[in-house]
Amino acid sequence: MKYLCLICAETVMEQMTEEVAAQHFAEYSEFTQTIKDSGHYLGCNRLLPPSAAITLRVRNGKVTTTDGPFIETKEQLGGYYLIEARDLNEAIQVASRIPGAKFGCVEVRPVAEDEQTLRALGFDDAAKLSADHLGH
């Protein structure tokens, strides 16, 4: 199964001292290589701070935008990993090693891979893809 690991923290890289950020980047580099080697890695990226975000809404066909995140919280979404794991327990074990978990939290969420979702997202052979992903 695929799991999205959403990394949240009160302090993002841009708010860290140069020395602390450099150490944190090194920890992420090491972690990323480890999960690539183990076969868990599917993708990842770091997000810019909420000050770079735009929130949009469409109501009655009209688009409105607001600078910044939709919700004001202390913790900020700082990045993500998309991983492959046998089950939720294995996903939790992998996610627990994400360096940002020491400073904030990591939300581990299963990715929907049911036939209806795959078809809606434009996968040509959704039934086959769903069966392959579910191990059938």
Coordinates of C-alpha atoms in Angstrom, one line a residue, residues 8 19 28 48 60 64 66 68 76 79 84 90 96 112 116 121 127 129 133:
C8 CA 4.3 19.3 10.3
E19 CA 23.9 25.5 11.3
Y28 CA 16.8 14.2 5.7
L48 CA 8.1 26.6 1.2
N60 CA -20.8 29.9 -7.6
T64 CA -11.3 34.0 -4.7
T66 CA -6.3 34.6 0.1
G68 CA -1.2 32.3 3.2
Q76 CA 3.0 24.2 9.6
G79 CA 6.9 18.6 3.4
E84 CA 5.2 2.0 0.0
E90 CA 5.2 -0.8 8.6
S96 CA 8.8 7.4 12.8
A112 CA -6.9 5.7 -1.9
Q116 CA -13.4 4.1 -8.6
L121 CA -7.9 9.9 -11.9
A127 CA -9.6 -2.6 -12.5
L129 CA -4.3 -1.4 -11.4
H133 CA -2.2 -2.7 -5.9

